[in-house]
Coordinates of C-alpha atoms and ligand atoms in Angstrom, one line a residue:
M1 CA -19.9 -21.3 -14.6
K2 CA -22.3 -23.7 -13.0
N3 CA -21.6 -26.3 -15.7
L4 CA -18.0 -26.0 -15.0
I5 CA -18.4 -26.6 -11.4
I6 CA -20.6 -29.8 -12.1
I7 CA -18.0 -31.0 -14.5
T8 CA -15.2 -30.5 -12.0
I9 CA -17.1 -32.4 -9.4
V10 CA -18.1 -35.3 -11.6
S11 CA -14.4 -35.6 -12.8
L12 CA -13.1 -35.6 -9.3
V13 CA -15.6 -38.3 -8.1
V14 CA -15.1 -40.6 -11.0
G15 CA -11.3 -40.1 -10.9
G16 CA -11.2 -40.9 -7.3
F17 CA -13.4 -44.0 -7.7
I18 CA -11.1 -45.4 -10.5
G19 CA -8.0 -44.4 -8.6
A20 CA -9.3 -46.3 -5.5
K21 CA -10.2 -49.4 -7.6
V22 CA -6.7 -49.3 -9.3
M23 CA -5.0 -49.0 -5.8
E24 CA -7.2 -51.8 -4.3
L25 CA -6.4 -54.1 -7.3
L26 CA -2.5 -53.2 -7.0
G27 CA -2.8 -53.6 -3.3
R28 CA -4.4 -57.1 -3.5
E29 CA -2.0 -58.3 -5.9
Y30 CA 0.8 -57.1 -3.8
I31 CA -0.5 -58.8 -0.7
M32 CA -1.3 -62.0 -2.5
A33 CA 2.4 -61.9 -4.1
N34 CA 3.9 -61.5 -0.7
L35 CA 1.9 -63.8 1.3
P36 CA 4.2 -65.6 3.9
V37 CA 4.3 -69.3 2.9
P38 CA 5.3 -71.4 5.8
K39 CA 8.5 -73.5 5.3
G40 CA 9.0 -77.1 6.3
T41 CA 6.6 -80.1 6.1
I42 CA 3.0 -80.3 7.0
D43 CA 4.1 -82.0 10.3
D44 CA 6.0 -78.9 11.3
K45 CA 2.7 -77.2 12.0
D46 CA 1.7 -79.7 14.7
V47 CA 1.6 -78.7 18.4
F48 CA 1.9 -81.4 21.2
F49 CA 0.4 -81.0 24.5
E50 CA 1.7 -83.5 26.9
S51 CA -0.7 -82.9 29.9
L52 CA -4.2 -81.6 29.3
P53 CA -6.3 -81.1 32.3
E54 CA -7.4 -84.3 34.1
A55 CA -10.9 -85.5 33.0
G56 CA -12.7 -85.4 36.3
T57 CA -16.3 -86.7 36.4
V58 CA -18.6 -86.7 33.3
P59 CA -21.3 -84.0 33.9
R60 CA -24.6 -85.8 33.3
K61 CA -27.0 -84.0 31.0
K62 CA -30.3 -83.2 32.8
L63 CA -33.1 -85.0 30.9
H64 CA -36.5 -83.8 30.1
P65 CA -39.2 -86.3 31.4
V66 CA -40.6 -88.0 28.3
N67 CA -44.3 -88.4 28.7
R68 CA -45.2 -89.8 25.2
K69 CA -43.0 -92.8 25.1
A70 CA -41.3 -94.2 21.9
K71 CA -42.3 -97.7 21.1
N72 CA -39.5 -98.1 18.7
V73 CA -36.1 -96.5 18.8
I74 CA -33.8 -96.7 15.8
L75 CA -30.2 -95.7 16.3
L76 CA -28.0 -95.1 13.3
I77 CA -24.3 -94.7 13.8
G78 CA -22.0 -93.5 11.1
D79 CA -18.8 -94.7 12.3
G80 CA -16.2 -92.0 12.0
M81 CA -18.9 -89.5 10.6
S82 CA -18.5 -85.8 11.9
I83 CA -19.7 -82.7 10.3
S84 CA -17.0 -82.5 7.8
Q85 CA -18.0 -86.0 6.3
I86 CA -21.6 -85.1 6.2
A87 CA -20.7 -81.8 4.6
S88 CA -18.3 -83.3 2.0
Y89 CA -21.1 -85.9 0.9
R90 CA -23.6 -83.0 0.7
L91 CA -21.2 -81.1 -1.6
L92 CA -20.5 -84.4 -3.7
K93 CA -24.1 -85.4 -3.8
G94 CA -25.6 -82.1 -5.0
G95 CA -23.6 -79.1 -4.1
P96 CA -24.0 -76.8 -1.1
N97 CA -27.6 -76.5 -1.3
E98 CA -28.3 -80.2 -1.4
R99 CA -30.1 -81.6 1.7
L100 CA -29.5 -85.0 3.1
A101 CA -31.7 -87.0 5.4
V102 CA -30.1 -85.6 8.5
D103 CA -30.8 -82.2 7.4
R104 CA -34.4 -83.0 7.7
F105 CA -34.2 -83.8 11.4
P106 CA -35.7 -81.1 13.7
V107 CA -33.4 -81.6 16.7
S108 CA -29.7 -81.8 16.6
G109 CA -26.7 -81.5 19.1
I110 CA -23.0 -82.0 19.5
V111 CA -21.6 -85.2 21.2
L112 CA -18.2 -85.3 23.0
T113 CA -16.6 -88.7 22.3
H114 CA -13.6 -89.2 24.7
S115 CA -13.2 -92.6 26.5
A116 CA -12.5 -93.3 30.0
N117 CA -8.7 -93.7 29.4
A118 CA -8.2 -91.4 26.3
I119 CA -9.0 -88.2 24.6
I120 CA -9.3 -90.0 21.3
T121 CA -11.8 -92.9 21.5
D122 CA -11.8 -96.1 19.6
S123 CA -15.0 -97.8 18.3
A124 CA -15.2 -100.1 21.3
S125 CA -15.4 -97.8 24.0
S126 CA -17.8 -95.3 22.3
A127 CA -20.0 -98.0 21.3
T128 CA -20.1 -99.1 25.0
A129 CA -20.9 -95.5 26.0
Y130 CA -24.0 -95.9 23.7
S131 CA -24.9 -99.4 24.7
T132 CA -24.6 -99.1 28.4
G133 CA -24.4 -95.3 29.4
S134 CA -20.9 -95.8 30.8
K135 CA -17.5 -94.6 29.9
T136 CA -14.9 -97.5 29.4
N137 CA -11.3 -97.9 28.4
N138 CA -10.5 -98.2 24.6
S139 CA -10.9 -101.7 23.3
Y140 CA -13.4 -102.9 26.1
L141 CA -16.9 -104.0 25.1
G142 CA -19.6 -104.1 27.5
L143 CA -17.4 -103.8 30.5
D144 CA -16.5 -100.8 32.7
K145 CA -12.8 -99.5 33.0
D146 CA -12.3 -102.0 35.8
K147 CA -13.6 -105.0 33.7
N148 CA -16.9 -105.3 35.6
L149 CA -19.8 -106.4 33.5
L150 CA -22.2 -103.7 32.3
E151 CA -25.8 -104.6 31.3
N152 CA -26.1 -103.4 27.8
L153 CA -29.3 -101.8 26.2
T154 CA -30.4 -105.0 24.4
E155 CA -30.2 -107.0 27.7
R156 CA -32.0 -104.2 29.7
I157 CA -34.8 -103.7 27.4
D158 CA -35.1 -107.5 26.9
R159 CA -36.2 -107.7 30.6
Y160 CA -39.1 -105.2 29.8
G161 CA -40.3 -107.1 26.7
L162 CA -38.7 -105.1 23.9
V163 CA -37.1 -106.8 20.9
S164 CA -33.6 -105.8 19.5
A165 CA -31.8 -106.0 16.2
L166 CA -28.4 -105.2 15.3
I167 CA -27.2 -104.2 11.6
A168 CA -23.7 -103.3 10.2
T169 CA -21.7 -103.2 7.1
S170 CA -18.7 -104.7 8.9
E171 CA -18.3 -108.1 10.3
V172 CA -21.2 -108.4 12.8
T173 CA -18.6 -109.1 15.5
H174 CA -17.0 -105.6 15.0
A175 CA -16.8 -103.2 17.8
T176 CA -20.0 -101.2 17.3
P177 CA -22.6 -104.0 16.9
A178 CA -20.6 -106.3 19.4
A179 CA -21.0 -103.6 22.2
F180 CA -24.8 -104.2 22.1
A181 CA -24.5 -108.0 22.6
A182 CA -21.1 -108.9 24.1
H183 CA -18.8 -108.3 27.0
V184 CA -15.1 -108.8 26.4
D185 CA -11.9 -106.7 27.5
L186 CA -10.4 -106.8 24.0
R187 CA -12.5 -106.0 20.9
W188 CA -10.5 -108.5 18.7
K189 CA -11.8 -111.5 20.6
T190 CA -13.9 -112.6 17.8
D191 CA -14.4 -116.1 18.9
E192 CA -15.8 -115.1 22.3
I193 CA -17.9 -112.2 20.8
S194 CA -19.7 -114.3 18.0
R195 CA -20.4 -116.9 20.8
Q196 CA -21.9 -114.2 23.1
M197 CA -23.8 -112.6 20.4
L198 CA -25.5 -116.0 19.3
A199 CA -26.4 -116.6 23.0
S200 CA -27.9 -113.0 23.5
N201 CA -31.5 -112.5 23.1
V202 CA -31.0 -110.0 20.1
S203 CA -33.6 -111.2 17.5
T204 CA -31.9 -110.1 14.3
I205 CA -28.3 -109.6 13.5
L206 CA -27.3 -108.7 10.1
G207 CA -23.9 -107.9 8.5
G208 CA -20.8 -109.7 7.3
G209 CA -18.2 -111.8 8.8
R210 CA -19.0 -115.5 8.2
H211 CA -15.4 -116.4 8.7
F212 CA -15.5 -115.5 12.4
F213 CA -18.2 -118.4 12.8
L214 CA -16.2 -121.0 11.0
P215 CA -13.0 -122.8 12.4
E216 CA -9.7 -122.4 10.5
R217 CA -9.9 -126.1 9.3
L218 CA -12.8 -125.1 7.2
G219 CA -11.3 -121.8 6.0
G220 CA -12.5 -119.6 9.0
E221 CA -10.8 -117.6 11.4
R222 CA -12.0 -119.4 14.5
E223 CA -9.2 -120.7 16.8
D224 CA -11.5 -122.6 19.1
G225 CA -12.2 -125.1 16.4
R226 CA -16.0 -124.6 16.7
N227 CA -18.2 -124.4 13.7
L228 CA -20.8 -121.8 14.7
L229 CA -22.4 -121.8 11.4
E230 CA -23.6 -125.4 12.2
E231 CA -24.3 -124.5 15.8
I232 CA -26.3 -121.4 14.8
K233 CA -29.1 -123.7 13.2
E234 CA -30.2 -124.9 16.6
S235 CA -31.2 -121.4 17.7
H236 CA -31.2 -119.1 14.6
A237 CA -32.3 -119.0 10.9
L238 CA -29.2 -118.4 9.0
L239 CA -29.3 -115.9 6.0
T240 CA -26.5 -115.5 3.5
K241 CA -28.1 -113.9 0.5
K242 CA -29.7 -110.6 -0.1
D243 CA -32.8 -112.3 -1.6
Q244 CA -33.5 -114.2 1.4
L245 CA -34.4 -111.0 3.0
N246 CA -37.3 -110.8 0.8
S247 CA -38.2 -114.6 0.7
F248 CA -37.8 -115.2 4.5
D249 CA -41.2 -116.1 6.2
K250 CA -42.2 -112.9 7.9
T251 CA -44.1 -114.8 10.5
D252 CA -41.2 -117.0 11.5
T253 CA -40.3 -116.0 15.1
R254 CA -36.9 -117.8 15.2
K255 CA -34.0 -115.5 15.8
V256 CA -32.3 -114.6 12.6
I257 CA -28.6 -114.0 11.7
G258 CA -27.7 -112.7 8.4
L259 CA -24.0 -113.1 7.4
F260 CA -23.8 -111.9 3.8
A261 CA -20.1 -112.1 3.2
D262 CA -17.2 -114.1 4.6
E263 CA -15.6 -110.8 5.9
H264 CA -17.1 -107.3 5.9
L265 CA -19.6 -106.3 3.2
R266 CA -18.5 -104.7 -0.1
N267 CA -14.9 -105.6 -0.5
E268 CA -13.9 -104.0 -3.9
K269 CA -10.9 -106.4 -4.0
E270 CA -13.0 -109.6 -4.0
P271 CA -16.3 -108.8 -5.8
E272 CA -17.1 -112.4 -6.5
N273 CA -17.6 -112.8 -2.7
H274 CA -20.0 -109.8 -2.6
S275 CA -22.4 -110.2 -5.4
S276 CA -25.5 -110.8 -3.4
E277 CA -25.2 -108.5 -0.6
P278 CA -27.9 -106.1 0.9
T279 CA -27.6 -102.4 1.5
L280 CA -28.0 -101.0 5.0
K281 CA -31.4 -100.0 3.8
D282 CA -32.3 -103.4 2.7
M283 CA -31.3 -104.7 6.1
L284 CA -33.2 -102.0 8.0
R285 CA -36.3 -102.6 6.0
F286 CA -36.1 -106.2 7.0
A287 CA -35.4 -105.5 10.7
L288 CA -38.4 -103.1 10.7
E289 CA -40.7 -105.9 9.3
R290 CA -39.3 -108.2 12.0
S291 CA -39.9 -105.7 14.9
A292 CA -43.5 -105.2 13.7
M293 CA -44.1 -109.2 13.6
Y294 CA -42.6 -109.6 17.0
M295 CA -44.8 -106.6 18.4
E296 CA -47.8 -108.2 16.9
K297 CA -46.8 -111.3 18.9
G298 CA -46.6 -109.5 22.2
C299 CA -43.3 -107.5 22.2
R300 CA -43.9 -104.1 23.7
G301 CA -41.4 -102.2 21.7
S302 CA -38.3 -102.4 19.5
F303 CA -34.8 -101.3 19.3
I304 CA -32.7 -101.3 16.1
M305 CA -29.1 -100.3 16.0
V306 CA -27.8 -99.6 12.3
E307 CA -24.1 -99.0 11.7
G308 CA -22.5 -97.6 8.6
S309 CA -19.3 -99.2 9.6
Q310 CA -17.2 -98.3 6.7
V311 CA -17.5 -94.6 6.8
D312 CA -14.7 -95.0 9.3
W313 CA -12.6 -97.1 6.9
A314 CA -12.8 -94.6 4.2
G315 CA -11.4 -92.1 6.7
H316 CA -8.6 -94.4 7.7
A317 CA -7.9 -95.0 4.0
N318 CA -8.0 -91.2 3.2
N319 CA -10.4 -92.1 0.2
I320 CA -12.9 -89.6 -0.5
N321 CA -14.8 -91.8 -3.2
Y322 CA -15.0 -94.7 -0.8
L323 CA -16.4 -92.1 1.7
K324 CA -19.1 -91.1 -0.8
T325 CA -20.3 -94.7 -1.4
E326 CA -20.6 -95.3 2.3
M327 CA -22.3 -92.0 3.1
Q328 CA -24.8 -92.7 0.3
D329 CA -25.6 -96.1 1.8
L330 CA -26.0 -94.6 5.3
D331 CA -27.9 -91.6 4.0
E332 CA -30.5 -93.9 2.3
A333 CA -31.0 -96.0 5.5
I334 CA -31.5 -92.8 7.5
Q335 CA -34.0 -91.7 5.0
L336 CA -35.8 -95.0 5.4
A337 CA -35.9 -94.6 9.2
L338 CA -37.0 -91.2 8.9
E339 CA -39.9 -92.1 6.7
H340 CA -40.9 -94.8 9.1
A341 CA -40.9 -92.6 12.0
K342 CA -43.0 -90.1 10.1
E343 CA -45.6 -92.9 9.4
N344 CA -45.3 -94.3 12.8
Q345 CA -45.2 -91.4 15.2
D346 CA -44.2 -93.6 18.2
T347 CA -40.8 -94.1 16.7
L348 CA -37.6 -92.2 17.9
V349 CA -34.8 -91.9 15.2
I350 CA -31.4 -90.9 16.5
V351 CA -28.4 -90.5 14.1
T352 CA -25.0 -89.9 15.4
A353 CA -21.3 -91.1 15.2
D354 CA -18.7 -92.6 17.6
H355 CA -16.0 -90.2 16.6
E356 CA -14.5 -88.5 13.7
T357 CA -12.0 -90.4 11.3
G358 CA -9.3 -88.8 9.1
G359 CA -9.3 -85.3 10.1
L360 CA -11.1 -84.4 7.0
L361 CA -11.2 -80.7 5.8
I362 CA -12.9 -78.8 3.0
E363 CA -10.6 -76.3 1.5
P364 CA -10.4 -74.1 -1.6
A365 CA -8.6 -75.8 -4.4
N366 CA -6.2 -72.8 -4.4
P367 CA -5.7 -71.3 -0.9
A368 CA -5.5 -67.9 -2.5
D369 CA -8.7 -68.2 -4.4
Y370 CA -12.0 -68.2 -2.7
T371 CA -14.0 -68.2 -5.9
G372 CA -16.0 -70.7 -7.8
N373 CA -16.8 -74.3 -6.7
K374 CA -13.6 -75.8 -6.8
V375 CA -12.5 -77.5 -3.5
K376 CA -10.0 -79.8 -2.0
F377 CA -10.9 -82.5 0.3
S378 CA -8.1 -83.2 2.5
F379 CA -7.5 -85.9 5.2
N380 CA -5.2 -84.7 7.8
T381 CA -4.4 -87.9 9.6
A382 CA -2.0 -89.6 7.4
I383 CA -2.6 -93.5 6.4
G384 CA -1.3 -95.9 9.0
R385 CA -1.5 -93.5 12.0
G386 CA -4.0 -93.4 14.7
S387 CA -6.6 -91.9 12.5
H388 CA -9.5 -91.3 14.8
T389 CA -9.7 -87.6 16.1
G390 CA -11.0 -85.8 19.2
V391 CA -13.3 -83.7 17.1
P392 CA -17.0 -83.9 18.5
V393 CA -19.6 -85.5 16.4
P394 CA -23.2 -84.4 15.6
V395 CA -26.3 -86.0 16.8
Y396 CA -29.8 -85.7 15.0
A397 CA -33.2 -86.8 16.5
Y398 CA -36.8 -87.2 15.4
G399 CA -39.7 -88.3 17.4
P400 CA -40.8 -88.9 21.0
G401 CA -38.0 -88.1 23.3
S402 CA -35.9 -86.3 20.8
E403 CA -35.9 -83.2 23.0
N404 CA -33.1 -85.0 25.0
F405 CA -30.7 -84.9 22.1
S406 CA -30.0 -81.2 21.7
G407 CA -27.3 -79.0 22.9
T408 CA -23.9 -80.6 24.0
L409 CA -24.0 -84.1 25.1
D410 CA -21.5 -86.5 26.4
N411 CA -21.5 -90.0 24.5
T412 CA -23.0 -91.7 27.5
D413 CA -26.0 -89.3 27.4
I414 CA -27.1 -90.9 24.1
Y415 CA -27.8 -93.9 26.1
H416 CA -29.7 -92.2 28.8
G417 CA -31.7 -90.3 26.2
M418 CA -32.8 -93.5 24.5
V419 CA -33.8 -95.1 28.0
A420 CA -35.6 -92.0 29.0
A421 CA -37.7 -92.3 25.7
M422 CA -38.5 -96.0 26.2
D423 CA -41.3 -97.5 28.3
L424 CA -39.4 -99.4 30.9
N425 CA -41.6 -99.2 33.9
T426 CA -42.9 -102.8 34.1
E427 CA -40.5 -105.7 34.0
V428 CA -42.5 -108.3 32.1
G429 CA -39.7 -110.6 31.0
S430 CA -38.4 -111.4 27.6
C431 CA -40.8 -111.5 24.8
M432 CA -38.4 -113.7 22.8
D433 CA -39.3 -116.8 25.0
K434 CA -43.0 -116.6 24.3
Ligands
ZN1 ZN1 -15.6 -96.1 15.2

């Protein structure tokens, strides 16, 4: 009798379990088979808002006083790089448990990127926010929204005896580096931008864009007829090949401009014009050596801006392989900056972006299947449209003053955080004149 009761209970439990499993499977299949699939094109899901609330004034982030000042500040900007670009590169490089250089930073935050006149910023106004601490209109460089001149960071720290360097994989006259050395009301005024950059006290400018220094009659793009590649020689040492970064006399105090391609670096369509180009890491190493040399000769500190310019272009092109290449180049430069900061504890490293580009998503390869490691990288701003987005971007910081880069920041707070970390108490004058 007792055995019969046990057998009955076991049968009921096992039967109930199997029955529940069968029902669960049938139920899931039924649900998956009857998932409502939206009709229409992908554009039909878009919702347009004609009038968001007015911007008002930017709430300034309260800064912590930085007692131990940073002698060196390295600002690395991934143009168009938000969390999804970083996450995609992490997956492509080594899977979900891979760790990139930014993953090793102890401080991180979120940056809001809107410009003075638009929710969606362009690279000029966002770079001006980083270089001056002021919001401005899209396409303006180093000017406020009323076109008044703004002193930029390299000009400001020059008065305090600090030395600056600007590095990019675009033409050096492109928006991000230009915002740190020029003041124009249209980012495409490259004749004017290149002239102002050469007249600036920035010690080292490295990237592409020789054609913006040559007149049209010599195959360049300048409309003013000037041959800046000749004029450069009076004030700068001109480098055009990667090898020269190694062979250049490290004690030479002349200003350096490195133009390693006619147009931007790494143009796959014209590889013959790009066979002897440096990576971002090569250029950063050179700039770090130059900063050390200038400080030995009396400069009180240094600032280096490094831009991974083409992360943005990969987003515009909706090209994940291009994105991977550019993220790798930037990741290696960030790694070098971090190693340098760990060896030189007076160095503040900040990694951020100016905006997101491409509306990049990481989706399951099959929307009804969340298993395995198959994913779909999809860009959600079609080619040819305004492809920057208003999605905030991350900021990562390491070193003295890094505490001012956590939480939610406006893009102008990046500038104020850098200034707070620098020793700008005594105006000793430019160290480039000495
Ligand atoms: Zn940009």
